[in-house]
């Protein structure tokens, strides 16, 4: 039994949803089955984080580098996203969760892009916490995009706050906790600016198996850390 301090639940959790392919391989299934199981794991995680009071959940669904994968795998992932978003649009009302998409959506199919935009628009005033889905997202791409916005505005006096306002996360706090399941201990171009002081939690459990108990473990680890932000205690 994992005891959590319910007064110290992280306000913002970021997750790199990794390990779908290996999960499928272990079972002798195609990688697409791993992605389907990963999508289910995501729905479950979103529901659970909401239930325990996490305000922001930001997940890495597809990186700017993931286009290097075989065409049929990419097509499969995009198909799953469409299916997931269709369902999400339906139960979003019930959960009252805001959905946002971070990343360059211009490379998605018009149909998928339209679904993303519709979901954002429909949910924008919902009070029930926020889920950010990173899609064709790269941390460097986000920083370059922010710099271009800044330049287009005539290069106003630059501060960290101002620069942060050009990022996808403009109106939200930085992640308190980064979770990476799947055994790799790198950040793979994820939220490079925003993770400056996040606590990192790496786990060998593959994403489709990363259930409520694993999330509790990650939060318990987070609660045991001493966040100093460069100061002393
Ligand atoms: C994460 O799982 C999903 C995406 C990157 C889209 P992977 O597909 O990377 O799974 P592994 O790392 O090969 O097991
Ligand atoms: C990171 O996982 C991207 C997502 C989970 C969407 P990858 O599987 O693409 O990362 P690497 O290749 O192991 O660094
Ligand atoms: Mg991977």
GROMACS .gro file of N, CA and C in nm, residues 69-184:
model
  348
   69UNK      N    1   1.002   0.669  -3.813
   69UNK     CA    2   0.954   0.530  -3.803
   69UNK      C    3   0.891   0.484  -3.934
   70UNK      N    4   0.878   0.351  -3.951
   70UNK     CA    5   0.817   0.303  -4.076
   70UNK      C    6   0.679   0.367  -4.097
   71UNK      N    7   0.650   0.390  -4.226
   71UNK     CA    8   0.527   0.461  -4.260
   71UNK      C    9   0.402   0.396  -4.203
   72UNK      N   10   0.399   0.263  -4.201
   72UNK     CA   11   0.275   0.200  -4.153
   72UNK      C   12   0.260   0.216  -4.001
   73UNK      N   13   0.372   0.223  -3.929
   73UNK     CA   14   0.361   0.247  -3.785
   73UNK      C   15   0.307   0.388  -3.759
   74UNK      N   16   0.362   0.486  -3.834
   74UNK     CA   17   0.316   0.625  -3.817
   74UNK      C   18   0.167   0.634  -3.850
   75UNK      N   19   0.128   0.569  -3.960
   75UNK     CA   20  -0.013   0.574  -3.999
   75UNK      C   21  -0.101   0.513  -3.890
   76UNK      N   22  -0.053   0.403  -3.833
   76UNK     CA   23  -0.128   0.336  -3.726
   76UNK      C   24  -0.145   0.427  -3.604
   77UNK      N   25  -0.038   0.497  -3.567
   77UNK     CA   26  -0.044   0.586  -3.450
   77UNK      C   27  -0.144   0.699  -3.478
   78UNK      N   28  -0.139   0.754  -3.598
   78UNK     CA   29  -0.231   0.864  -3.633
   78UNK      C   30  -0.376   0.815  -3.632
   79UNK      N   31  -0.396   0.694  -3.679
   79UNK     CA   32  -0.531   0.636  -3.679
   79UNK      C   33  -0.584   0.621  -3.537
   80UNK      N   34  -0.496   0.575  -3.449
   80UNK     CA   35  -0.534   0.559  -3.308
   80UNK      C   36  -0.570   0.692  -3.245
   81UNK      N   37  -0.494   0.793  -3.281
   81UNK     CA   38  -0.520   0.927  -3.227
   81UNK      C   39  -0.659   0.974  -3.268
   82UNK      N   40  -0.691   0.946  -3.394
   82UNK     CA   41  -0.823   0.988  -3.442
   82UNK      C   42  -0.933   0.918  -3.363
   83UNK      N   43  -0.913   0.789  -3.343
   83UNK     CA   44  -1.012   0.711  -3.268
   83UNK      C   45  -1.020   0.763  -3.124
   84UNK      N   46  -0.902   0.786  -3.065
   84UNK     CA   47  -0.901   0.833  -2.927
   84UNK      C   48  -0.970   0.967  -2.914
   85UNK      N   49  -0.941   1.056  -3.008
   85UNK     CA   50  -0.999   1.191  -2.998
   85UNK      C   51  -1.150   1.190  -3.017
   86UNK      N   52  -1.196   1.103  -3.106
   86UNK     CA   53  -1.341   1.088  -3.122
   86UNK      C   54  -1.405   1.053  -2.989
   87UNK      N   55  -1.345   0.955  -2.922
   87UNK     CA   56  -1.398   0.912  -2.792
   87UNK      C   57  -1.383   1.022  -2.688
   88UNK      N   58  -1.265   1.087  -2.691
   88UNK     CA   59  -1.238   1.191  -2.592
   88UNK      C   60  -1.339   1.304  -2.604
   89UNK      N   61  -1.371   1.339  -2.729
   89UNK     CA   62  -1.469   1.446  -2.750
   89UNK      C   63  -1.601   1.411  -2.684
   90UNK      N   64  -1.633   1.281  -2.690
   90UNK     CA   65  -1.759   1.237  -2.629
   90UNK      C   66  -1.756   1.240  -2.476
   91UNK      N   67  -1.647   1.187  -2.417
   91UNK     CA   68  -1.651   1.187  -2.269
   91UNK      C   69  -1.588   1.308  -2.200
   92UNK      N   70  -1.542   1.403  -2.280
   92UNK     CA   71  -1.484   1.525  -2.223
   92UNK      C   72  -1.589   1.603  -2.143
   93UNK      N   73  -1.709   1.606  -2.197
   93UNK     CA   74  -1.820   1.674  -2.131
   93UNK      C   75  -1.836   1.622  -1.988
   94UNK      N   76  -1.832   1.488  -1.980
   94UNK     CA   77  -1.853   1.423  -1.851
   94UNK      C   78  -1.742   1.458  -1.752
   95UNK      N   79  -1.618   1.451  -1.799
   95UNK     CA   80  -1.504   1.476  -1.709
   95UNK      C   81  -1.475   1.626  -1.691
   96UNK      N   82  -1.529   1.707  -1.781
   96UNK     CA   83  -1.507   1.853  -1.776
   96UNK      C   84  -1.358   1.889  -1.777
   97UNK      N   85  -1.281   1.817  -1.858
   97UNK     CA   86  -1.137   1.840  -1.867
   97UNK      C   87  -1.105   1.922  -1.992
   98UNK      N   88  -1.016   2.019  -1.977
   98UNK     CA   89  -0.969   2.094  -2.094
   98UNK      C   90  -0.863   2.012  -2.166
   99UNK      N   91  -0.871   2.012  -2.297
   99UNK     CA   92  -0.770   1.942  -2.378
   99UNK      C   93  -0.693   2.045  -2.458
  100UNK      N   94  -0.559   2.032  -2.457
  100UNK     CA   95  -0.478   2.122  -2.540
  100UNK      C   96  -0.376   2.037  -2.616
  101UNK      N   97  -0.333   2.086  -2.729
  101UNK     CA   98  -0.232   2.015  -2.809
  101UNK      C   99  -0.109   2.102  -2.824
  102UNK      N  100   0.006   2.046  -2.794
  102UNK     CA  101   0.133   2.116  -2.810
  102UNK      C  102   0.208   2.051  -2.925
  103UNK      N  103   0.253   2.130  -3.019
  103UNK     CA  104   0.330   2.075  -3.129
  103UNK      C  105   0.285   2.136  -3.260
  104UNK      N  106   0.358   2.102  -3.366
  104UNK     CA  107   0.326   2.157  -3.498
  104UNK      C  108   0.220   2.068  -3.563
  105UNK      N  109   0.096   2.111  -3.552
  105UNK     CA  110  -0.015   2.028  -3.602
  105UNK      C  111  -0.029   2.039  -3.754
  106UNK      N  112   0.048   2.130  -3.816
  106UNK     CA  113   0.030   2.151  -3.961
  106UNK      C  114   0.071   2.027  -4.041
  107UNK      N  115   0.150   1.937  -3.979
  107UNK     CA  116   0.190   1.817  -4.054
  107UNK      C  117   0.092   1.701  -4.037
  108UNK      N  118  -0.013   1.722  -3.959
  108UNK     CA  119  -0.113   1.617  -3.942
  108UNK      C  120  -0.212   1.622  -4.059
  109UNK      N  121  -0.292   1.518  -4.073
  109UNK     CA  122  -0.394   1.524  -4.178
  109UNK      C  123  -0.497   1.631  -4.137
  110UNK      N  124  -0.561   1.694  -4.238
  110UNK     CA  125  -0.660   1.799  -4.206
  110UNK      C  126  -0.768   1.746  -4.111
  111UNK      N  127  -0.806   1.621  -4.128
  111UNK     CA  128  -0.911   1.564  -4.044
  111UNK      C  129  -0.868   1.559  -3.897
  112UNK      N  130  -0.745   1.513  -3.875
  112UNK     CA  131  -0.694   1.501  -3.738
  112UNK      C  132  -0.675   1.640  -3.677
  113UNK      N  133  -0.624   1.730  -3.759
  113UNK     CA  134  -0.601   1.866  -3.710
  113UNK      C  135  -0.734   1.930  -3.668
  114UNK      N  136  -0.834   1.906  -3.749
  114UNK     CA  137  -0.966   1.963  -3.719
  114UNK      C  138  -1.021   1.906  -3.587
  115UNK      N  139  -1.000   1.776  -3.567
  115UNK     CA  140  -1.044   1.714  -3.441
  115UNK      C  141  -0.975   1.777  -3.321
  116UNK      N  142  -0.844   1.800  -3.335
  116UNK     CA  143  -0.767   1.862  -3.226
  116UNK      C  144  -0.822   2.001  -3.197
  117UNK      N  145  -0.844   2.077  -3.303
  117UNK     CA  146  -0.892   2.214  -3.284
  117UNK      C  147  -1.031   2.215  -3.222
  118UNK      N  148  -1.115   2.121  -3.267
  118UNK     CA  149  -1.250   2.114  -3.211
  118UNK      C  150  -1.247   2.080  -3.062
  119UNK      N  151  -1.160   1.985  -3.027
  119UNK     CA  152  -1.151   1.944  -2.887
  119UNK      C  153  -1.104   2.061  -2.800
  120UNK      N  154  -1.006   2.135  -2.849
  120UNK     CA  155  -0.956   2.251  -2.773
  120UNK      C  156  -1.065   2.355  -2.756
  121UNK      N  157  -1.134   2.382  -2.865
  121UNK     CA  158  -1.237   2.486  -2.864
  121UNK      C  159  -1.352   2.447  -2.770
  122UNK      N  160  -1.398   2.323  -2.786
  122UNK     CA  161  -1.512   2.277  -2.705
  122UNK      C  162  -1.484   2.278  -2.556
  123UNK      N  163  -1.357   2.248  -2.520
  123UNK     CA  164  -1.328   2.225  -2.378
  123UNK      C  165  -1.266   2.346  -2.310
  124UNK      N  166  -1.246   2.455  -2.384
  124UNK     CA  167  -1.159   2.561  -2.331
  124UNK      C  168  -1.206   2.623  -2.200
  125UNK      N  169  -1.335   2.616  -2.170
  125UNK     CA  170  -1.382   2.677  -2.044
  125UNK      C  171  -1.416   2.574  -1.937
  126UNK      N  172  -1.384   2.449  -1.962
  126UNK     CA  173  -1.417   2.347  -1.861
  126UNK      C  174  -1.331   2.367  -1.737
  127UNK      N  175  -1.390   2.346  -1.621
  127UNK     CA  176  -1.318   2.373  -1.497
  127UNK      C  177  -1.231   2.257  -1.447
  128UNK      N  178  -1.246   2.139  -1.507
  128UNK     CA  179  -1.192   2.018  -1.444
  128UNK      C  180  -1.050   1.979  -1.476
  129UNK      N  181  -0.952   2.069  -1.464
  129UNK     CA  182  -0.813   2.029  -1.489
  129UNK      C  183  -0.783   2.027  -1.638
  130UNK      N  184  -0.654   2.011  -1.671
  130UNK     CA  185  -0.613   2.022  -1.811
  130UNK      C  186  -0.521   1.910  -1.853
  131UNK      N  187  -0.548   1.855  -1.970
  131UNK     CA  188  -0.459   1.754  -2.027
  131UNK      C  189  -0.398   1.812  -2.154
  132UNK      N  190  -0.265   1.813  -2.160
  132UNK     CA  191  -0.195   1.862  -2.278
  132UNK      C  192  -0.134   1.743  -2.351
  133UNK      N  193  -0.168   1.730  -2.478
  133UNK     CA  194  -0.114   1.617  -2.556
  133UNK      C  195  -0.010   1.671  -2.653
  134UNK      N  196   0.114   1.624  -2.640
  134UNK     CA  197   0.222   1.671  -2.727
  134UNK      C  198   0.227   1.585  -2.852
  135UNK      N  199   0.202   1.649  -2.964
  135UNK     CA  200   0.181   1.580  -3.090
  135UNK      C  201   0.266   1.647  -3.197
  136UNK      N  202   0.354   1.571  -3.260
  136UNK     CA  203   0.456   1.631  -3.346
  136UNK      C  204   0.522   1.744  -3.268
  137UNK      N  205   0.562   1.710  -3.147
  137UNK     CA  206   0.623   1.804  -3.055
  137UNK      C  207   0.772   1.776  -3.041
  138UNK      N  208   0.851   1.883  -3.033
  138UNK     CA  209   0.993   1.871  -3.000
  138UNK      C  210   1.028   1.993  -2.916
  139UNK      N  211   1.108   1.974  -2.813
  139UNK     CA  212   1.146   2.086  -2.727
  139UNK      C  213   1.223   2.192  -2.803
  140UNK      N  214   1.313   2.149  -2.891
  140UNK     CA  215   1.391   2.247  -2.968
  140UNK      C  216   1.302   2.320  -3.067
  141UNK      N  217   1.213   2.245  -3.129
  141UNK     CA  218   1.119   2.306  -3.223
  141UNK      C  219   1.036   2.413  -3.152
  142UNK      N  220   0.994   2.383  -3.030
  142UNK     CA  221   0.913   2.478  -2.953
  142UNK      C  222   0.993   2.606  -2.923
  143UNK      N  223   1.121   2.589  -2.889
  143UNK     CA  224   1.205   2.704  -2.856
  143UNK      C  225   1.230   2.790  -2.980
  144UNK      N  226   1.256   2.724  -3.093
  144UNK     CA  227   1.276   2.799  -3.218
  144UNK      C  228   1.149   2.874  -3.257
  145UNK      N  229   1.037   2.808  -3.241
  145UNK     CA  230   0.908   2.871  -3.272
  145UNK      C  231   0.887   2.994  -3.183
  146UNK      N  232   0.920   2.980  -3.055
  146UNK     CA  233   0.905   3.093  -2.962
  146UNK      C  234   0.995   3.209  -3.005
  147UNK      N  235   1.118   3.176  -3.044
  147UNK     CA  236   1.212   3.281  -3.085
  147UNK      C  237   1.160   3.352  -3.210
  148UNK      N  238   1.098   3.276  -3.299
  148UNK     CA  239   1.042   3.339  -3.421
  148UNK      C  240   0.928   3.434  -3.386
  149UNK      N  241   0.844   3.393  -3.292
  149UNK     CA  242   0.735   3.482  -3.248
  149UNK      C  243   0.791   3.611  -3.190
  150UNK      N  244   0.893   3.592  -3.109
  150UNK     CA  245   0.955   3.708  -3.043
  150UNK      C  246   1.011   3.804  -3.149
  151UNK      N  247   1.080   3.747  -3.246
  151UNK     CA  248   1.139   3.830  -3.353
  151UNK      C  249   1.029   3.900  -3.433
  152UNK      N  250   0.921   3.824  -3.459
  152UNK     CA  251   0.811   3.883  -3.537
  152UNK      C  252   0.746   3.999  -3.463
  153UNK      N  253   0.758   4.001  -3.333
  153UNK     CA  254   0.701   4.112  -3.255
  153UNK      C  255   0.801   4.227  -3.239
  154UNK      N  256   0.911   4.219  -3.311
  154UNK     CA  257   1.008   4.329  -3.310
  154UNK      C  258   1.110   4.319  -3.198
  155UNK      N  259   1.137   4.197  -3.150
  155UNK     CA  260   1.240   4.172  -3.048
  155UNK      C  261   1.226   4.260  -2.924
  156UNK      N  262   1.112   4.255  -2.853
  156UNK     CA  263   1.100   4.333  -2.729
  156UNK      C  264   1.200   4.286  -2.624
  157UNK      N  265   1.237   4.375  -2.532
  157UNK     CA  266   1.328   4.345  -2.419
  157UNK      C  267   1.301   4.204  -2.366
  158UNK      N  268   1.405   4.120  -2.369
  158UNK     CA  269   1.381   3.977  -2.341
  158UNK      C  270   1.409   3.940  -2.196
  159UNK      N  271   1.312   3.876  -2.134
  159UNK     CA  272   1.330   3.820  -2.000
  159UNK      C  273   1.286   3.674  -2.006
  160UNK      N  274   1.316   3.597  -1.902
  160UNK     CA  275   1.270   3.458  -1.899
  160UNK      C  276   1.117   3.453  -1.904
  161UNK      N  277   1.053   3.543  -1.831
  161UNK     CA  278   0.906   3.544  -1.828
  161UNK      C  279   0.851   3.570  -1.967
  162UNK      N  280   0.909   3.671  -2.035
  162UNK     CA  281   0.859   3.703  -2.168
  162UNK      C  282   0.881   3.584  -2.261
  163UNK      N  283   1.000   3.524  -2.255
  163UNK     CA  284   1.027   3.412  -2.345
  163UNK      C  285   0.927   3.299  -2.318
  164UNK      N  286   0.904   3.272  -2.189
  164UNK     CA  287   0.808   3.167  -2.151
  164UNK      C  288   0.669   3.191  -2.207
  165UNK      N  289   0.635   3.317  -2.229
  165UNK     CA  290   0.501   3.347  -2.278
  165UNK      C  291   0.483   3.312  -2.426
  166UNK      N  292   0.592   3.281  -2.495
  166UNK     CA  293   0.581   3.238  -2.634
  166UNK      C  294   0.575   3.085  -2.646
  167UNK      N  295   0.590   3.017  -2.534
  167UNK     CA  296   0.589   2.870  -2.537
  167UNK      C  297   0.446   2.816  -2.528
  168UNK      N  298   0.429   2.688  -2.561
  168UNK     CA  299   0.294   2.630  -2.554
  168UNK      C  300   0.238   2.637  -2.413
  169UNK      N  301   0.327   2.634  -2.314
  169UNK     CA  302   0.286   2.630  -2.174
  169UNK      C  303   0.268   2.769  -2.113
  170UNK      N  304   0.253   2.870  -2.198
  170UNK     CA  305   0.251   3.010  -2.153
  170UNK      C  306   0.173   3.035  -2.024
  171UNK      N  307   0.055   2.980  -2.015
  171UNK     CA  308  -0.031   3.018  -1.902
  171UNK      C  309  -0.034   2.912  -1.792
  172UNK      N  310   0.068   2.828  -1.783
  172UNK     CA  311   0.064   2.723  -1.680
  172UNK      C  312   0.198   2.707  -1.609
  173UNK      N  313   0.194   2.648  -1.489
  173UNK     CA  314   0.320   2.629  -1.415
  173UNK      C  315   0.406   2.521  -1.482
  174UNK      N  316   0.537   2.526  -1.457
  174UNK     CA  317   0.626   2.421  -1.509
  174UNK      C  318   0.591   2.287  -1.445
  175UNK      N  319   0.623   2.176  -1.512
  175UNK     CA  320   0.598   2.045  -1.450
  175UNK      C  321   0.678   2.032  -1.319
  176UNK      N  322   0.612   1.975  -1.218
  176UNK     CA  323   0.680   1.945  -1.092
  176UNK      C  324   0.751   1.811  -1.102
  177UNK      N  325   0.690   1.722  -1.178
  177UNK     CA  326   0.737   1.584  -1.184
  177UNK      C  327   0.736   1.535  -1.328
  178UNK      N  328   0.850   1.479  -1.372
  178UNK     CA  329   0.855   1.412  -1.503
  178UNK      C  330   0.863   1.262  -1.479
  179UNK      N  331   0.773   1.188  -1.543
  179UNK     CA  332   0.775   1.043  -1.532
  179UNK      C  333   0.813   0.985  -1.668
  180UNK      N  334   0.916   0.898  -1.669
  180UNK     CA  335   0.943   0.826  -1.793
  180UNK      C  336   0.943   0.677  -1.766
  181UNK      N  337   0.838   0.607  -1.806
  181UNK     CA  338   0.838   0.462  -1.800
  181UNK      C  339   0.920   0.408  -1.918
  182UNK      N  340   0.937   0.278  -1.925
  182UNK     CA  341   1.000   0.217  -2.043
  182UNK      C  342   1.149   0.197  -2.033
  183UNK      N  343   1.210   0.235  -1.921
  183UNK     CA  344   1.349   0.198  -1.897
  183UNK      C  345   1.457   0.291  -1.948
  184UNK      N  346   1.422   0.386  -2.035
  184UNK     CA  347   1.526   0.477  -2.085
  184UNK      C  348   1.540   0.595  -1.988
   0.00000   0.00000   0.00000
